Amino acid sequence: MAAMKNPKIGVVLFPGANCERDTIHAASLLPGASVRHIWHKDTSVGNLDVVFLPGGFSYGDYLRCGAIARFSPVMRSVVEFAEKGGIVIGICNGFQVLTECHLLPGALLMNESRKFICKNIHVRVERNDIPATRALKKGDVLKLPIAHGEGRFYAPPETLQALEANGQVVVRYCDQSGNITREANPNGALNNIAGICNERGNVFGLMPHPERAAEPILGNTDGWGILQSLLM
Amino acid sequence: MKTVEVTLQTALDHKLTADEYELIKKHMGRNPNLLELGIFAAMWSEHCSYKSTRVHLRRFPTTGKYVVQGPGENAGVVDIGEGLTAVFKMESHNHPSYIEPVQGAATGVGGILRDVFTMGARPVASLDCLRFGHPTHEKTNYLVGGVVHGISHYGNCIGVPTIGGSTRFHECYNGNILVNVMNVGIAPRNKLFFGHASGVGNKIIYIGSKTGRDGIHGAVMASDSFGDESESKRPTVQVGDPFTEKLLLEACLEIFEAGIVEGIQDMGAAGLTSSSFEMASRGGSGISLHLDRVPAREELMQPYEFMLSESQERMLAVAKPENEQKVIDILKKWDLEAATIGEVEAGHKNVRLYFHGELVADMPVSPVVDAAPKYERPMQKPAYLAQTSAFNTASVPQPADINETFYTLAGSLNLCGKKWITEQYDTMVGINTVFGPGHDAAVLRVQGTKRGLAVSAGCNERYVYLDPYVGGMIALAECARNVACTGALPIGATDCLNFGSPMNPEIMWQFSQSVDGISAACTALEVPITGGNVSLYNQTGDAAIFPTPMIGVVGLFENVENAVPSFFQDAGDILLLLGDDLGEIGGSEYLKTIHGHDAGLPPTLDLKKEKALIEILRELADKRLVKSAHDISEGGFAIALAECSLQKRLGCAVDIKTPLRPDFALFSESQSRVILSVLPENRDAVAALIKKRGVPCEAIGVTGGNSVAVVINGVLALDAAVERFVTLHKTSFEKTLFPG
């Protein structure tokens, strides 16, 4: 894919999403980017290069996380956009929505501790050839915040095997030095999986919040590389 | 509607006194009907009228350079520059949280959030101040788990970070926990909204969730005129829905942005009653409401129920007729209920309630809102004080092993880390969190500016118990000091005054003394009270809680990049100790945890010294001369030093000379003391600036190493391993409360 100048970015606003303003703010820091929100009742995402599904509690998450958002009018258009090769990035609740609408395999289950967890964790970059990680190096260790109650990645054995075989795991929970350990896994995710992509690499979902780690004043800029990748 | 004749007994059943009932009849010029009586009872309740405390609350200093709105509105407002304001308040939800911890705490969060966003502000941070009973009490860990879950669920879902507060334990809270939540929002100064209903012909619009029968007080549900018995026995704790509140928040902010409402108020305590009467009162207007037009969740609801329900996530707005449809359209966009239920009327100053066209209540606004009796309850100095203040701290035995004493304190529930709680809160959503939980104060940036806010909330209730005046002073001063430690200027405060029964003269004395102590500190430190809340009757039988006037202070940074962390940053930095250690052990965690006494006199506080300390902390931060600043509070010097080591696991070597006993020197809680770390090359310049302000300052050591080592008068008195401290800090909370 050619380098993207002045990317047109949309952030879907589901009712109950609560990271949409953060995501818009962080994406707007990209030089040349134009960023707007996409209302969940819209039937088309319009002319965009990148669609973000932000974090939050879409529709209150009273059923399964992301299970209702999947049926919102805009999602049909998001799926079409992805099928045409458009870049779709789901963060936290957005990742859950992506699995619910089958743009990504697997599911996000309740954390092993059965509690909501908010803290900084580390992830290791497993591949840097997809649009969302091109500015990073394979093996980079990023410190990123997580904030979720249901982030334990799960997939049936054959799906998991296929994911690994295809190299669809993009980021994995690790310790500060990049070792994949049990202790470094905050929620019990299978194979320490923090984020995956589809086979084509244009759809990427992750539990950590890069948009919360993109400015020096917030004490952490490790998420910036993921955003910056969109310009490359 | 069946007509029930109102008698003195009905009034008593509504918790009104015979005198109050006579007064109501006088104001009405007739016998009230049941609905009218219910409205009076709610509005004249302690909760809504502050009838026992108003005579004291008026002594709070409430004005100042930064104050835009003082007490009397939904929340206080201070100017933070560049056309922006901070809107904030703290409120209690103690009783509901004891009965049903998850929903009680959750709706507490929801309520205070509405108070803030109803002013036109986007909420940016919550802080929770929690008090629980003894860890071994049978209900304590159940209540801790439930309350934290409730706060976490509501706050995380609505997307407002919970970034600070305080959690403490004492057996006085065994039967009465405290759940106080503070919220801070940001609003443009020229787009603040107030709870006024005015402008004849303007429409009164009901917004938000439908009204159900939840939250109608059991005490007030004294009549059987509502048909089915079982219907009247519904739980009185409301159920919160953060999803609806999130929609309500976004819809309201969109309405404010469009500038299409004249006034708006949250339906909090006493629901539609308080919102409608208070808005009419502030607007100096008469209004009519048609209760059959209120969106109802249940069938056959009666006017009494509509007026007194405390269903959550509801607001009342007033809009010009030409804007009525625009308001309703925005609510529809967000899939929320909206209904025009009345209007501002000419020719009278009453609230007139109609039900299917029939006038069911006609009440003059002013008596209901303003004429509740103001009681000067009798006061008496508590008998226990003679005993507690006579306690001779010198009689306390010296511990055989100071290191073990230190570790015991470090692992005690009040002093250990609270990550078990704070990691269940989303502390970063909103991307404004510069410092989250763990620092002296939470720090937020203000988006679109270089500015920032620091917020600290808490209260040492043992100090207040042992001397309510001094304890009140310290509560305010410590929050202000915490804010100043991060480098911010404290500019405004809110309070949440939790006490026992006002009918007990000793409690009223505690209350009055605390108000005076807080007021003295507000005046001296130039931090006015801009709003707050009173919670009385926090007692089981005759056993009242320790008086707990919780305080929250907001501070301002002109440049938030100057914010100073509370933790040592690098090895080799010089440690400076500001302030004097007077060896004050009375009321300390050391005296309680190690020796088992809630006794002695609390530490003294010199407000002039405190003011000078706050000013120098700010100056040093502005000049970027300090690398860390941490206030010495519960646990004293030793615990404060160890806490500085937490973030980077960086110890220190300290050498001091003192005439005090080693245990007193290490664990005294003398006030107005701060530990700074500075670059070696800045040491002399910083010390000179500090001394110029008249603040005592001494270089006491250097950062580095893997232990917190304190030499006193040439002898190694404390040698605590940082790793062991960190482990105790991290694990003690869960180990104590949720073993196995």
Coordinates of N, CA, C and O in Angstrom, one line a residue, chain B residues 56-63 467-478 480 493 495 511-529 551 605-611 614:
Chain B
H56 N -25.1 26.9 61.0 CA -23.6 26.8 61.1 C -23.0 27.0 59.7 O -21.9 27.6 59.6
L57 N -23.6 26.4 58.7 CA -23.0 26.4 57.4 C -22.8 27.9 56.9 O -21.8 28.1 56.1
R58 N -23.6 28.8 57.3 CA -23.4 30.2 56.8 C -22.1 30.8 57.3 O -21.7 31.9 56.9
R59 N -21.4 30.1 58.2 CA -20.1 30.7 58.7 C -19.0 30.3 57.7 O -17.9 30.9 57.9
F60 N -19.2 29.4 56.8 CA -18.2 29.1 55.8 C -17.8 30.3 54.9 O -18.7 31.0 54.4
P61 N -16.5 30.6 54.7 CA -16.2 31.6 53.7 C -16.5 31.1 52.3 O -16.1 30.0 52.0
T62 N -17.2 31.9 51.6 CA -17.7 31.3 50.3 C -17.4 32.2 49.1 O -17.8 31.9 48.0
T63 N -16.6 33.3 49.3 CA -16.3 34.2 48.2 C -14.8 34.3 48.1 O -14.1 34.0 49.0
D467 N -10.4 16.4 68.4 CA -10.6 17.8 68.5 C -11.2 18.3 67.2 O -10.5 18.5 66.2
P468 N -12.5 18.5 67.2 CA -13.2 18.8 65.9 C -12.8 20.1 65.3 O -12.8 20.2 64.1
Y469 N -12.4 21.0 66.1 CA -11.9 22.3 65.5 C -10.6 22.1 64.7 O -10.5 22.4 63.5
V470 N -9.6 21.5 65.5 CA -8.3 21.3 64.8 C -8.4 20.3 63.7 O -7.8 20.5 62.6
G471 N -9.2 19.3 63.9 CA -9.4 18.2 62.9 C -10.0 18.8 61.6 O -9.6 18.5 60.5
G472 N -11.0 19.7 61.8 CA -11.6 20.4 60.6 C -10.5 21.2 59.9 O -10.4 21.2 58.7
M473 N -9.7 22.0 60.7 CA -8.7 22.8 60.1 C -7.7 21.9 59.2 O -7.4 22.2 58.1
I474 N -7.3 20.8 59.9 CA -6.3 19.9 59.2 C -6.9 19.3 57.9 O -6.2 19.2 56.9
A475 N -8.2 19.0 58.0 CA -8.8 18.3 56.8 C -8.7 19.2 55.6 O -8.3 18.8 54.5
L476 N -9.0 20.5 55.8 CA -8.9 21.5 54.7 C -7.4 21.7 54.3 O -7.1 21.6 53.1
A477 N -6.6 21.9 55.4 CA -5.2 22.3 55.1 C -4.5 21.1 54.4 O -3.6 21.4 53.5
E478 N -4.8 19.9 54.8 CA -4.0 18.8 54.2 C -4.4 18.7 52.7 O -3.5 18.4 51.9
A480 N -5.3 21.1 50.8 CA -4.7 22.2 50.1 C -3.2 22.0 49.9 O -2.6 22.2 48.9
A493 N -12.9 24.9 47.4 CA -13.1 23.6 48.1 C -14.6 23.3 48.1 O -15.4 24.1 48.0
D495 N -17.3 20.4 50.4 CA -17.2 19.6 51.6 C -18.4 18.6 51.6 O -19.4 18.8 50.9
F511 N -20.1 19.2 65.2 CA -20.4 19.8 63.9 C -20.0 21.3 63.8 O -19.3 21.7 62.9
S512 N -20.4 22.0 64.9 CA -20.2 23.4 64.9 C -18.7 23.7 65.0 O -18.2 24.6 64.3
Q513 N -18.0 23.0 65.8 CA -16.5 23.1 65.9 C -15.8 22.8 64.6 O -14.9 23.6 64.2
S514 N -16.2 21.8 64.0 CA -15.6 21.4 62.7 C -15.8 22.5 61.7 O -14.9 22.9 60.9
V515 N -17.0 23.1 61.6 CA -17.3 24.1 60.6 C -16.4 25.3 60.9 O -15.8 25.9 60.0
D516 N -16.2 25.6 62.2 CA -15.3 26.8 62.6 C -13.8 26.5 62.2 O -13.1 27.3 61.7
G517 N -13.4 25.2 62.4 CA -12.0 24.9 62.1 C -11.8 24.9 60.6 O -10.8 25.5 60.1
I518 N -12.7 24.4 59.8 CA -12.6 24.4 58.4 C -12.6 25.8 57.9 O -11.8 26.2 57.0
S519 N -13.5 26.6 58.5 CA -13.6 28.0 58.0 C -12.3 28.8 58.3 O -11.9 29.6 57.4
A520 N -11.7 28.5 59.4 CA -10.5 29.2 59.8 C -9.4 28.9 58.7 O -8.7 29.8 58.2
A521 N -9.4 27.6 58.4 CA -8.4 27.2 57.3 C -8.7 27.8 56.0 O -7.8 28.3 55.3
C522 N -10.0 27.8 55.6 CA -10.4 28.4 54.3 C -10.0 29.9 54.3 O -9.4 30.3 53.2
T523 N -10.2 30.6 55.3 CA -9.9 32.0 55.3 C -8.3 32.2 55.2 O -7.9 33.0 54.4
A524 N -7.6 31.5 56.1 CA -6.2 31.7 56.1 C -5.5 31.3 54.8 O -4.5 31.9 54.4
L525 N -6.0 30.2 54.2 CA -5.3 29.7 53.0 C -6.0 30.2 51.7 O -5.6 29.8 50.6
E526 N -7.0 31.0 51.9 CA -7.7 31.6 50.8 C -8.3 30.6 49.8 O -8.1 30.6 48.6
V527 N -8.9 29.6 50.5 CA -9.6 28.5 49.7 C -11.1 28.5 50.1 O -11.4 27.8 51.1
P528 N -11.9 29.2 49.5 CA -13.3 29.3 49.9 C -14.1 28.0 49.6 O -13.7 27.2 48.7
I529 N -15.2 27.8 50.4 CA -16.1 26.6 50.1 C -17.1 27.1 49.0 O -17.7 28.1 49.2
I551 N -13.3 16.7 52.8 CA -13.0 18.0 52.1 C -12.4 17.6 50.7 O -11.7 16.7 50.6
L605 N -1.9 22.8 64.3 CA -1.7 23.4 63.0 C -1.6 24.9 63.1 O -2.4 25.5 63.7
D606 N -0.5 25.4 62.5 CA -0.3 26.9 62.5 C -0.6 27.3 61.1 O 0.2 27.0 60.1
L607 N -1.7 28.0 60.9 CA -2.2 28.3 59.6 C -1.2 29.3 58.8 O -1.1 29.2 57.6
K608 N -0.5 30.1 59.6 CA 0.4 31.0 58.9 C 1.5 30.2 58.3 O 2.0 30.5 57.2
K609 N 2.0 29.2 59.1 CA 3.1 28.4 58.5 C 2.6 27.6 57.3 O 3.4 27.4 56.4
E610 N 1.4 27.1 57.4 CA 0.8 26.3 56.3 C 0.8 27.2 55.1 O 1.1 26.7 54.0
K611 N 0.3 28.4 55.2 CA 0.2 29.3 54.1 C 1.6 29.5 53.4 O 1.7 29.5 52.2
I614 N 2.6 26.4 51.5 CA 1.9 26.3 50.3 C 2.5 27.2 49.2 O 2.7 26.9 48.0

